PDB file of C-alpha atoms and ligand atoms in Angstrom:
ATOM      1  CA  MET A   1      -7.068   1.391   0.272  1.00 84.00           C
ATOM      2  CA  ARG A   2      -3.862   1.820   2.248  1.00 96.00           C
ATOM      3  CA  LYS A   3      -0.606   1.611   0.307  1.00 97.00           C
ATOM      4  CA  PRO A   4       1.889  -0.622   2.152  1.00 98.00           C
ATOM      5  CA  ILE A   5       5.135   1.060   3.123  1.00 98.00           C
ATOM      6  CA  ILE A   6       8.482  -0.640   3.621  1.00 98.00           C
ATOM      7  CA  GLY A   7      11.153   1.305   5.479  1.00 98.00           C
ATOM      8  CA  GLY A   8      14.790   0.264   5.609  1.00 98.00           C
ATOM      9  CA  ASN A   9      16.387   1.514   8.815  1.00 98.00           C
ATOM     10  CA  TRP A  10      20.145   1.130   8.492  1.00 98.00           C
ATOM     11  CA  LYS A  11      20.698   2.396  12.057  1.00 98.00           C
ATOM     12  CA  MET A  12      24.443   3.071  12.533  1.00 98.00           C
ATOM     13  CA  ASN A  13      25.443  -0.033  10.568  1.00 97.00           C
ATOM     14  CA  ARG A  14      26.034   1.394   7.111  1.00 94.00           C
ATOM     15  CA  GLY A  15      26.315   5.078   6.421  1.00 95.00           C
ATOM     16  CA  THR A  16      29.403   6.408   4.694  1.00 97.00           C
ATOM     17  CA  PRO A  17      28.642   8.126   1.391  1.00 97.00           C
ATOM     18  CA  LYS A  18      30.339   5.249  -0.457  1.00 97.00           C
ATOM     19  CA  GLU A  19      28.487   2.478   1.410  1.00 96.00           C
ATOM     20  CA  SER A  20      25.138   4.171   0.913  1.00 97.00           C
ATOM     21  CA  LYS A  21      25.705   4.648  -2.790  1.00 97.00           C
ATOM     22  CA  GLU A  22      26.903   1.077  -3.345  1.00 97.00           C
ATOM     23  CA  MET A  23      23.927  -0.536  -1.652  1.00 97.00           C
ATOM     24  CA  LEU A  24      21.419   1.645  -3.480  1.00 98.00           C
ATOM     25  CA  ILE A  25      23.031   1.170  -6.904  1.00 98.00           C
ATOM     26  CA  ASP A  26      22.358  -2.563  -6.367  1.00 98.00           C
ATOM     27  CA  PHE A  27      18.940  -2.156  -4.784  1.00 98.00           C
ATOM     28  CA  VAL A  28      17.154   0.318  -7.052  1.00 98.00           C
ATOM     29  CA  PRO A  29      17.053  -1.912 -10.186  1.00 98.00           C
ATOM     30  CA  LEU A  30      15.726  -4.851  -8.134  1.00 98.00           C
ATOM     31  CA  ILE A  31      12.513  -3.022  -7.281  1.00 98.00           C
ATOM     32  CA  LYS A  32      12.135  -0.714 -10.256  1.00 96.00           C
ATOM     33  CA  ASN A  33       8.810  -2.270 -11.290  1.00 95.00           C
ATOM     34  CA  VAL A  34       7.197  -1.948  -7.866  1.00 96.00           C
ATOM     35  CA  ILE A  35       4.319   0.523  -7.979  1.00 95.00           C
ATOM     36  CA  ASN A  36       1.949  -0.532  -5.208  1.00 96.00           C
ATOM     37  CA  VAL A  37       4.370  -0.230  -2.297  1.00 98.00           C
ATOM     38  CA  GLU A  38       6.094   2.844  -0.965  1.00 98.00           C
ATOM     39  CA  VAL A  39       9.787   2.203  -0.310  1.00 98.00           C
ATOM     40  CA  VAL A  40      11.842   4.361   2.046  1.00 98.00           C
ATOM     41  CA  ILE A  41      15.540   4.045   2.869  1.00 98.00           C
ATOM     42  CA  ALA A  42      16.850   5.668   6.044  1.00 98.00           C
ATOM     43  CA  PRO A  43      20.664   5.848   6.162  1.00 98.00           C
ATOM     44  CA  PRO A  44      22.556   7.720   8.885  1.00 98.00           C
ATOM     45  CA  PHE A  45      22.926  11.473   8.295  1.00 98.00           C
ATOM     46  CA  THR A  46      26.334  10.984   6.633  1.00 98.00           C
ATOM     47  CA  GLY A  47      24.791   8.822   3.902  1.00 98.00           C
ATOM     48  CA  LEU A  48      21.777  10.974   3.081  1.00 98.00           C
ATOM     49  CA  ILE A  49      23.188  13.191   0.355  1.00 98.00           C
ATOM     50  CA  SER A  50      24.884  10.414  -1.586  1.00 98.00           C
ATOM     51  CA  ALA A  51      21.811   8.190  -1.159  1.00 98.00           C
ATOM     52  CA  TYR A  52      19.644  10.943  -2.590  1.00 98.00           C
ATOM     53  CA  GLU A  53      21.855  11.235  -5.676  1.00 98.00           C
ATOM     54  CA  ILE A  54      21.079   7.602  -6.505  1.00 98.00           C
ATOM     55  CA  ILE A  55      17.367   7.503  -5.676  1.00 98.00           C
ATOM     56  CA  LYS A  56      16.124  10.945  -6.616  1.00 97.00           C
ATOM     57  CA  ASP A  57      14.501   9.921  -9.916  1.00 95.00           C
ATOM     58  CA  THR A  58      13.377   6.472  -8.783  1.00 98.00           C
ATOM     59  CA  ASN A  59      10.522   4.928  -6.779  1.00 97.00           C
ATOM     60  CA  VAL A  60      12.676   4.873  -3.609  1.00 98.00           C
ATOM     61  CA  LYS A  61      12.247   7.668  -1.099  1.00 98.00           C
ATOM     62  CA  LEU A  62      14.687   9.066   1.386  1.00 98.00           C
ATOM     63  CA  GLY A  63      14.149   8.892   5.140  1.00 98.00           C
ATOM     64  CA  ALA A  64      16.198  10.029   8.129  1.00 98.00           C
ATOM     65  CA  GLN A  65      16.455   8.287  11.491  1.00 98.00           C
ATOM     66  CA  ASN A  66      16.034  11.262  13.804  1.00 98.00           C
ATOM     67  CA  MET A  67      15.697  15.056  13.993  1.00 98.00           C
ATOM     68  CA  TYR A  68      15.406  17.792  16.588  1.00 98.00           C
ATOM     69  CA  TYR A  69      12.181  19.651  17.293  1.00 98.00           C
ATOM     70  CA  GLU A  70      13.629  23.118  16.632  1.00 98.00           C
ATOM     71  CA  GLU A  71      14.550  24.430  13.193  1.00 97.00           C
ATOM     72  CA  LYS A  72      17.626  26.465  14.048  1.00 97.00           C
ATOM     73  CA  GLY A  73      19.712  27.666  16.963  1.00 98.00           C
ATOM     74  CA  ALA A  74      22.225  26.763  19.638  1.00 98.00           C
ATOM     75  CA  PHE A  75      21.594  23.011  19.794  1.00 98.00           C
ATOM     76  CA  THR A  76      25.055  21.524  19.338  1.00 98.00           C
ATOM     77  CA  GLY A  77      25.004  18.100  17.773  1.00 97.00           C
ATOM     78  CA  GLU A  78      21.342  18.143  16.764  1.00 98.00           C
ATOM     79  CA  ILE A  79      19.873  18.096  13.252  1.00 98.00           C
ATOM     80  CA  SER A  80      17.237  20.483  12.000  1.00 98.00           C
ATOM     81  CA  PRO A  81      14.222  19.050  10.165  1.00 98.00           C
ATOM     82  CA  GLN A  82      14.517  21.940   7.737  1.00 98.00           C
ATOM     83  CA  PHE A  83      18.079  20.954   6.823  1.00 98.00           C
ATOM     84  CA  LEU A  84      16.896  17.406   6.214  1.00 98.00           C
ATOM     85  CA  LYS A  85      14.065  18.531   4.004  1.00 98.00           C
ATOM     86  CA  GLU A  86      16.402  20.652   1.914  1.00 98.00           C
ATOM     87  CA  ILE A  87      18.626  17.688   1.024  1.00 98.00           C
ATOM     88  CA  GLY A  88      15.722  15.552  -0.191  1.00 98.00           C
ATOM     89  CA  VAL A  89      14.566  13.772   2.964  1.00 98.00           C
ATOM     90  CA  GLU A  90      10.853  12.969   2.766  1.00 98.00           C
ATOM     91  CA  TYR A  91      10.266  10.593   5.699  1.00 98.00           C
ATOM     92  CA  ILE A  92      11.476  10.812   9.283  1.00 98.00           C
ATOM     93  CA  ILE A  93      11.616   7.942  11.783  1.00 98.00           C
ATOM     94  CA  LEU A  94      10.661   9.165  15.253  1.00 98.00           C
ATOM     95  CA  GLY A  95      10.597   7.496  18.650  1.00 98.00           C
ATOM     96  CA  HIS A  96      12.453   4.351  17.606  1.00 98.00           C
ATOM     97  CA  SER A  97      12.852   2.135  20.676  1.00 98.00           C
ATOM     98  CA  GLU A  98      16.622   2.646  20.510  1.00 98.00           C
ATOM     99  CA  ARG A  99      16.059   6.418  20.786  1.00 98.00           C
ATOM    100  CA  ARG A 100      13.558   5.901  23.587  1.00 98.00           C
ATOM    101  CA  ASN A 101      15.653   3.420  25.568  1.00 97.00           C
ATOM    102  CA  ILE A 102      19.266   4.423  24.941  1.00 98.00           C
ATOM    103  CA  PHE A 103      18.758   8.174  24.573  1.00 97.00           C
ATOM    104  CA  ASN A 104      15.832   8.540  26.996  1.00 97.00           C
ATOM    105  CA  GLU A 105      13.409  10.004  24.501  1.00 98.00           C
ATOM    106  CA  SER A 106      10.047  10.346  26.165  1.00 98.00           C
ATOM    107  CA  ASP A 107       6.606  10.500  24.584  1.00 98.00           C
ATOM    108  CA  VAL A 108       6.684  14.252  25.272  1.00 98.00           C
ATOM    109  CA  ILE A 109       9.801  14.651  23.133  1.00 98.00           C
ATOM    110  CA  VAL A 110       8.478  12.331  20.428  1.00 98.00           C
ATOM    111  CA  ASN A 111       5.277  14.390  20.348  1.00 98.00           C
ATOM    112  CA  LYS A 112       7.224  17.654  19.938  1.00 98.00           C
ATOM    113  CA  LYS A 113       9.281  16.161  17.124  1.00 98.00           C
ATOM    114  CA  LEU A 114       6.183  14.745  15.466  1.00 98.00           C
ATOM    115  CA  LYS A 115       4.377  18.085  15.433  1.00 98.00           C
ATOM    116  CA  LYS A 116       7.459  19.866  14.100  1.00 98.00           C
ATOM    117  CA  ALA A 117       7.979  17.260  11.356  1.00 98.00           C
ATOM    118  CA  LEU A 118       4.367  17.656  10.248  1.00 98.00           C
ATOM    119  CA  MET A 119       4.701  21.428  10.302  1.00 98.00           C
ATOM    120  CA  ILE A 120       7.831  21.346   8.137  1.00 98.00           C
ATOM    121  CA  GLY A 121       6.323  18.820   5.718  1.00 98.00           C
ATOM    122  CA  LEU A 122       8.349  15.736   6.624  1.00 98.00           C
ATOM    123  CA  LYS A 123       6.312  12.509   6.729  1.00 98.00           C
ATOM    124  CA  PRO A 124       6.685  10.871  10.129  1.00 98.00           C
ATOM    125  CA  ILE A 125       7.043   7.180  10.913  1.00 98.00           C
ATOM    126  CA  VAL A 126       6.464   6.951  14.665  1.00 98.00           C
ATOM    127  CA  CYS A 127       7.558   3.793  16.482  1.00 98.00           C
ATOM    128  CA  ILE A 128       5.796   2.311  19.477  1.00 98.00           C
ATOM    129  CA  GLY A 129       6.115  -1.067  21.169  1.00 98.00           C
ATOM    130  CA  GLU A 130       6.373  -2.959  24.420  1.00 98.00           C
ATOM    131  CA  HIS A 131       9.276  -4.581  26.289  1.00 97.00           C
ATOM    132  CA  LEU A 132       9.314  -8.356  26.766  1.00 96.00           C
ATOM    133  CA  GLU A 133       8.578  -8.038  30.463  1.00 96.00           C
ATOM    134  CA  GLU A 134       5.531  -5.866  29.714  1.00 97.00           C
ATOM    135  CA  ARG A 135       4.205  -8.461  27.291  1.00 96.00           C
ATOM    136  CA  GLU A 136       4.840 -11.313  29.701  1.00 95.00           C
ATOM    137  CA  THR A 137       2.964  -9.537  32.460  1.00 97.00           C
ATOM    138  CA  GLY A 138      -0.032  -8.826  30.234  1.00 97.00           C
ATOM    139  CA  ARG A 139       0.570  -5.079  29.948  1.00 98.00           C
ATOM    140  CA  THR A 140       1.127  -4.758  26.186  1.00 98.00           C
ATOM    141  CA  LYS A 141      -2.130  -2.940  25.449  1.00 98.00           C
ATOM    142  CA  ASP A 142      -1.683  -0.533  28.374  1.00 98.00           C
ATOM    143  CA  VAL A 143       1.807   0.352  27.170  1.00 98.00           C
ATOM    144  CA  ILE A 144       0.619   0.870  23.596  1.00 98.00           C
ATOM    145  CA  GLU A 145      -2.322   2.986  24.742  1.00 98.00           C
ATOM    146  CA  ASN A 146      -0.041   5.203  26.842  1.00 98.00           C
ATOM    147  CA  GLN A 147       2.428   5.659  23.989  1.00 98.00           C
ATOM    148  CA  MET A 148      -0.419   6.488  21.621  1.00 98.00           C
ATOM    149  CA  MET A 149      -1.826   9.075  24.037  1.00 98.00           C
ATOM    150  CA  GLY A 150       1.570  10.645  24.690  1.00 98.00           C
ATOM    151  CA  SER A 151       3.311  10.497  21.332  1.00 98.00           C
ATOM    152  CA  PHE A 152       0.234  11.499  19.306  1.00 98.00           C
ATOM    153  CA  LYS A 153      -1.138  14.091  21.757  1.00 98.00           C
ATOM    154  CA  ASP A 154      -3.125  16.943  20.180  1.00 97.00           C
ATOM    155  CA  LEU A 155      -2.765  15.731  16.620  1.00 98.00           C
ATOM    156  CA  THR A 156      -5.537  16.862  14.295  1.00 98.00           C
ATOM    157  CA  ARG A 157      -7.320  14.262  12.226  1.00 98.00           C
ATOM    158  CA  ASP A 158      -5.421  15.350   9.103  1.00 98.00           C
ATOM    159  CA  GLN A 159      -2.096  15.143  10.915  1.00 98.00           C
ATOM    160  CA  MET A 160      -2.961  11.659  12.180  1.00 98.00           C
ATOM    161  CA  ILE A 161      -3.702  10.487   8.649  1.00 98.00           C
ATOM    162  CA  GLN A 162      -0.325  11.780   7.414  1.00 98.00           C
ATOM    163  CA  THR A 163       1.505   9.846  10.138  1.00 98.00           C
ATOM    164  CA  VAL A 164       2.708   6.271   9.718  1.00 98.00           C
ATOM    165  CA  ILE A 165       2.815   4.161  12.874  1.00 98.00           C
ATOM    166  CA  ALA A 166       5.407   1.404  13.261  1.00 98.00           C
ATOM    167  CA  TYR A 167       4.403  -1.199  15.834  1.00 98.00           C
ATOM    168  CA  GLU A 168       7.727  -2.657  16.926  1.00 98.00           C
ATOM    169  CA  PRO A 169       7.682  -5.000  19.908  1.00 98.00           C
ATOM    170  CA  ILE A 170      11.061  -4.298  21.496  1.00 97.00           C
ATOM    171  CA  TRP A 171      11.706  -7.991  22.182  1.00 97.00           C
ATOM    172  CA  ALA A 172      11.516  -8.618  18.440  1.00 96.00           C
ATOM    173  CA  ILE A 173      13.953  -5.908  17.312  1.00 96.00           C
ATOM    174  CA  GLY A 174      17.312  -7.256  16.236  1.00 91.00           C
ATOM    175  CA  THR A 175      16.713 -10.497  18.126  1.00 93.00           C
ATOM    176  CA  GLY A 176      15.675 -12.797  15.299  1.00 89.00           C
ATOM    177  CA  LYS A 177      12.476 -13.408  17.294  1.00 89.00           C
ATOM    178  CA  THR A 178       9.539 -12.161  15.210  1.00 90.00           C
ATOM    179  CA  ALA A 179       6.062 -11.598  16.592  1.00 92.00           C
ATOM    180  CA  THR A 180       3.684 -14.161  15.139  1.00 96.00           C
ATOM    181  CA  PRO A 181       1.367 -12.713  12.501  1.00 97.00           C
ATOM    182  CA  GLU A 182      -1.489 -13.191  14.999  1.00 97.00           C
ATOM    183  CA  GLN A 183       0.324 -11.351  17.804  1.00 97.00           C
ATOM    184  CA  ALA A 184       1.140  -8.473  15.480  1.00 98.00           C
ATOM    185  CA  GLU A 185      -2.332  -8.330  13.957  1.00 98.00           C
ATOM    186  CA  GLU A 186      -3.950  -8.217  17.410  1.00 98.00           C
ATOM    187  CA  ILE A 187      -1.966  -5.103  18.343  1.00 98.00           C
ATOM    188  CA  HIS A 188      -2.423  -3.466  14.955  1.00 98.00           C
ATOM    189  CA  MET A 189      -6.189  -3.922  15.348  1.00 98.00           C
ATOM    190  CA  PHE A 190      -5.986  -2.488  18.827  1.00 98.00           C
ATOM    191  CA  ILE A 191      -4.078   0.584  17.562  1.00 98.00           C
ATOM    192  CA  ARG A 192      -6.728   1.108  14.896  1.00 98.00           C
ATOM    193  CA  GLU A 193      -9.452   0.865  17.539  1.00 98.00           C
ATOM    194  CA  LEU A 194      -7.699   3.554  19.601  1.00 98.00           C
ATOM    195  CA  ILE A 195      -7.514   5.848  16.555  1.00 98.00           C
ATOM    196  CA  SER A 196     -11.161   5.193  15.809  1.00 98.00           C
ATOM    197  CA  GLN A 197     -12.168   6.076  19.388  1.00 98.00           C
ATOM    198  CA  LYS A 198     -10.173   9.313  19.302  1.00 98.00           C
ATOM    199  CA  TYR A 199     -11.159  10.412  15.771  1.00 98.00           C
ATOM    200  CA  ASN A 200     -13.464   8.137  13.780  1.00 98.00           C
ATOM    201  CA  GLN A 201     -13.449   4.872  11.814  1.00 98.00           C
ATOM    202  CA  GLU A 202     -12.554   6.559   8.541  1.00 98.00           C
ATOM    203  CA  THR A 203      -9.426   8.039  10.099  1.00 98.00           C
ATOM    204  CA  ALA A 204      -8.493   4.696  11.649  1.00 98.00           C
ATOM    205  CA  ASP A 205      -8.926   2.986   8.288  1.00 98.00           C
ATOM    206  CA  SER A 206      -6.641   5.536   6.604  1.00 98.00           C
ATOM    207  CA  VAL A 207      -3.623   5.362   8.915  1.00 98.00           C
ATOM    208  CA  ARG A 208      -0.853   3.024   7.826  1.00 98.00           C
ATOM    209  CA  ILE A 209       0.520   0.758  10.544  1.00 98.00           C
ATOM    210  CA  GLN A 210       3.789  -1.045   9.803  1.00 98.00           C
ATOM    211  CA  TYR A 211       5.113  -3.984  11.751  1.00 98.00           C
ATOM    212  CA  GLY A 212       8.782  -4.020  12.760  1.00 98.00           C
ATOM    213  CA  GLY A 213      10.906  -6.637  14.493  1.00 97.00           C
ATOM    214  CA  SER A 214      13.142  -9.190  12.743  1.00 95.00           C
ATOM    215  CA  ILE A 215      11.310  -9.100   9.425  1.00 97.00           C
ATOM    216  CA  LYS A 216      13.071 -11.296   6.900  1.00 97.00           C
ATOM    217  CA  PRO A 217      12.224 -12.479   3.382  1.00 97.00           C
ATOM    218  CA  GLN A 218      11.018 -15.771   4.936  1.00 97.00           C
ATOM    219  CA  ASN A 219       8.400 -14.241   7.250  1.00 97.00           C
ATOM    220  CA  ALA A 220       7.456 -11.049   5.386  1.00 98.00           C
ATOM    221  CA  GLU A 221       4.682 -12.432   3.201  1.00 96.00           C
ATOM    222  CA  ILE A 222       2.702 -14.001   6.020  1.00 97.00           C
ATOM    223  CA  LEU A 223       2.986 -10.887   8.178  1.00 98.00           C
ATOM    224  CA  PHE A 224       1.906  -8.588   5.337  1.00 97.00           C
ATOM    225  CA  SER A 225      -1.029 -10.830   4.483  1.00 97.00           C
ATOM    226  CA  LYS A 226      -2.742  -9.702   7.696  1.00 97.00           C
ATOM    227  CA  GLU A 227      -5.466  -7.147   7.130  1.00 97.00           C
ATOM    228  CA  ASN A 228      -4.143  -4.493   9.482  1.00 98.00           C
ATOM    229  CA  ILE A 229      -0.427  -4.793   8.698  1.00 98.00           C
ATOM    230  CA  ASP A 230       0.575  -2.227   6.078  1.00 98.00           C
ATOM    231  CA  GLY A 231       4.173  -3.190   5.389  1.00 98.00           C
ATOM    232  CA  GLY A 232       7.131  -3.075   7.703  1.00 98.00           C
ATOM    233  CA  LEU A 233      10.066  -1.237   9.192  1.00 98.00           C
ATOM    234  CA  VAL A 234      13.129  -3.364   8.568  1.00 98.00           C
ATOM    235  CA  GLY A 235      16.479  -3.147  10.347  1.00 98.00           C
ATOM    236  CA  GLY A 236      18.979  -5.987   9.794  1.00 97.00           C
ATOM    237  CA  ALA A 237      17.440  -7.310   6.579  1.00 98.00           C
ATOM    238  CA  SER A 238      17.514  -3.836   4.998  1.00 98.00           C
ATOM    239  CA  LEU A 239      21.324  -3.846   4.866  1.00 98.00           C
ATOM    240  CA  GLN A 240      21.457  -6.285   1.944  1.00 97.00           C
ATOM    241  CA  SER A 241      19.856  -5.218  -1.309  1.00 98.00           C
ATOM    242  CA  GLU A 242      18.540  -8.718  -2.157  1.00 98.00           C
ATOM    243  CA  SER A 243      16.819  -9.331   1.170  1.00 98.00           C
ATOM    244  CA  LEU A 244      15.255  -5.878   1.237  1.00 98.00           C
ATOM    245  CA  ALA A 245      14.059  -6.304  -2.348  1.00 98.00           C
ATOM    246  CA  GLU A 246      12.445  -9.645  -1.459  1.00 98.00           C
ATOM    247  CA  ILE A 247      10.631  -7.993   1.452  1.00 98.00           C
ATOM    248  CA  VAL A 248       9.376  -5.239  -0.858  1.00 98.00           C
ATOM    249  CA  GLN A 249       8.163  -7.875  -3.334  1.00 97.00           C
ATOM    250  CA  ALA A 250       6.347  -9.654  -0.493  1.00 97.00           C
ATOM    251  CA  ALA A 251       4.518  -6.414   0.326  1.00 98.00           C
ATOM    252  CA  GLU A 252       3.611  -5.956  -3.348  1.00 96.00           C
ATOM    253  CA  LYS A 253       2.217  -9.525  -3.422  1.00 94.00           C
ATOM    254  CA  SER A 254       0.161  -8.952  -0.276  1.00 91.00           C
ATOM    255  CA  ILE A 255      -2.149  -6.521  -2.023  1.00 84.00           C
ATOM    256  CA  GLN A 256      -2.739  -8.553  -5.170  1.00 76.00           C
TER     257      GLN A 256
HETATM  258  C1  LIG B 301      14.201  -1.722  13.527  1.00 93.05           C
HETATM  259  O1  LIG B 301      15.311  -1.286  13.767  1.00 93.05           O
HETATM  260  O2  LIG B 301      13.257  -0.936  13.460  1.00 93.05           O
HETATM  261  C2  LIG B 301      14.034  -3.167  13.362  1.00 93.05           C
HETATM  262  C3  LIG B 301      12.834  -3.629  13.242  1.00 93.05           C
HETATM  263  O3  LIG B 301      15.182  -3.924  13.341  1.00 93.05           O
HETATM  264  P1  LIG B 301      15.288  -5.500  12.930  1.00 93.05           P
HETATM  265  O4  LIG B 301      14.528  -5.663  11.646  1.00 93.05           O
HETATM  266  O5  LIG B 301      16.738  -5.759  12.788  1.00 93.05           O
HETATM  267  O6  LIG B 301      14.654  -6.275  14.043  1.00 93.05           O
END
């Protein structure tokens, strides 16, 4: 059975040491009894250390929003996965659509980062998803298949199982426009089929696939009730402790 995973991606919206601490001091008690859902908070780099101080002995795990694919060297402005690991980071978000679209990250780069994260022992959450125009012209599955081939190239079966996929239709991110549970489920099933073709059914059944795109407390339960949706990656609604806690509770309910 797959354990649902909820990730809170704060993007560049909240991230000073003080802000990170304050939110988590509120949030942690709200979900302290949750045992069937994995909860990950991904502040900006500047909030990681103070976030870790608050969550280190709790059921909340620390994630980072990006990393470089080298461990050390002359890469001004980049962050080493090894440095992240040493300050308590467990999960790493890779290939978010904002990284792909604003910072031109290609599948080749995402793939290099993914392999390095796995090598270092960080748990990757890899985002894929189509633009509105691609959906409207019936190309969603082609886009997803290409991203799967490129971003997950040469992964062993074990590495695939350790990787979380976040299906995030770009038109649903930060827009308030959520994919319907049926639209999301269709693509999650398709992703699982692709994994099954490349590896086998057991592998496909083991990989966790989150949905992301304007998840809110009001739509979380119905999305998570779908068989192939294993929790969510949450942007806007992860900035408030109450709304994120309600989304976590919805994921906990979905498996009861
Ligand atoms: C995200 O940033 O991954 C995301 C899904 O954002 P939002 O929930 O705000 O749409």
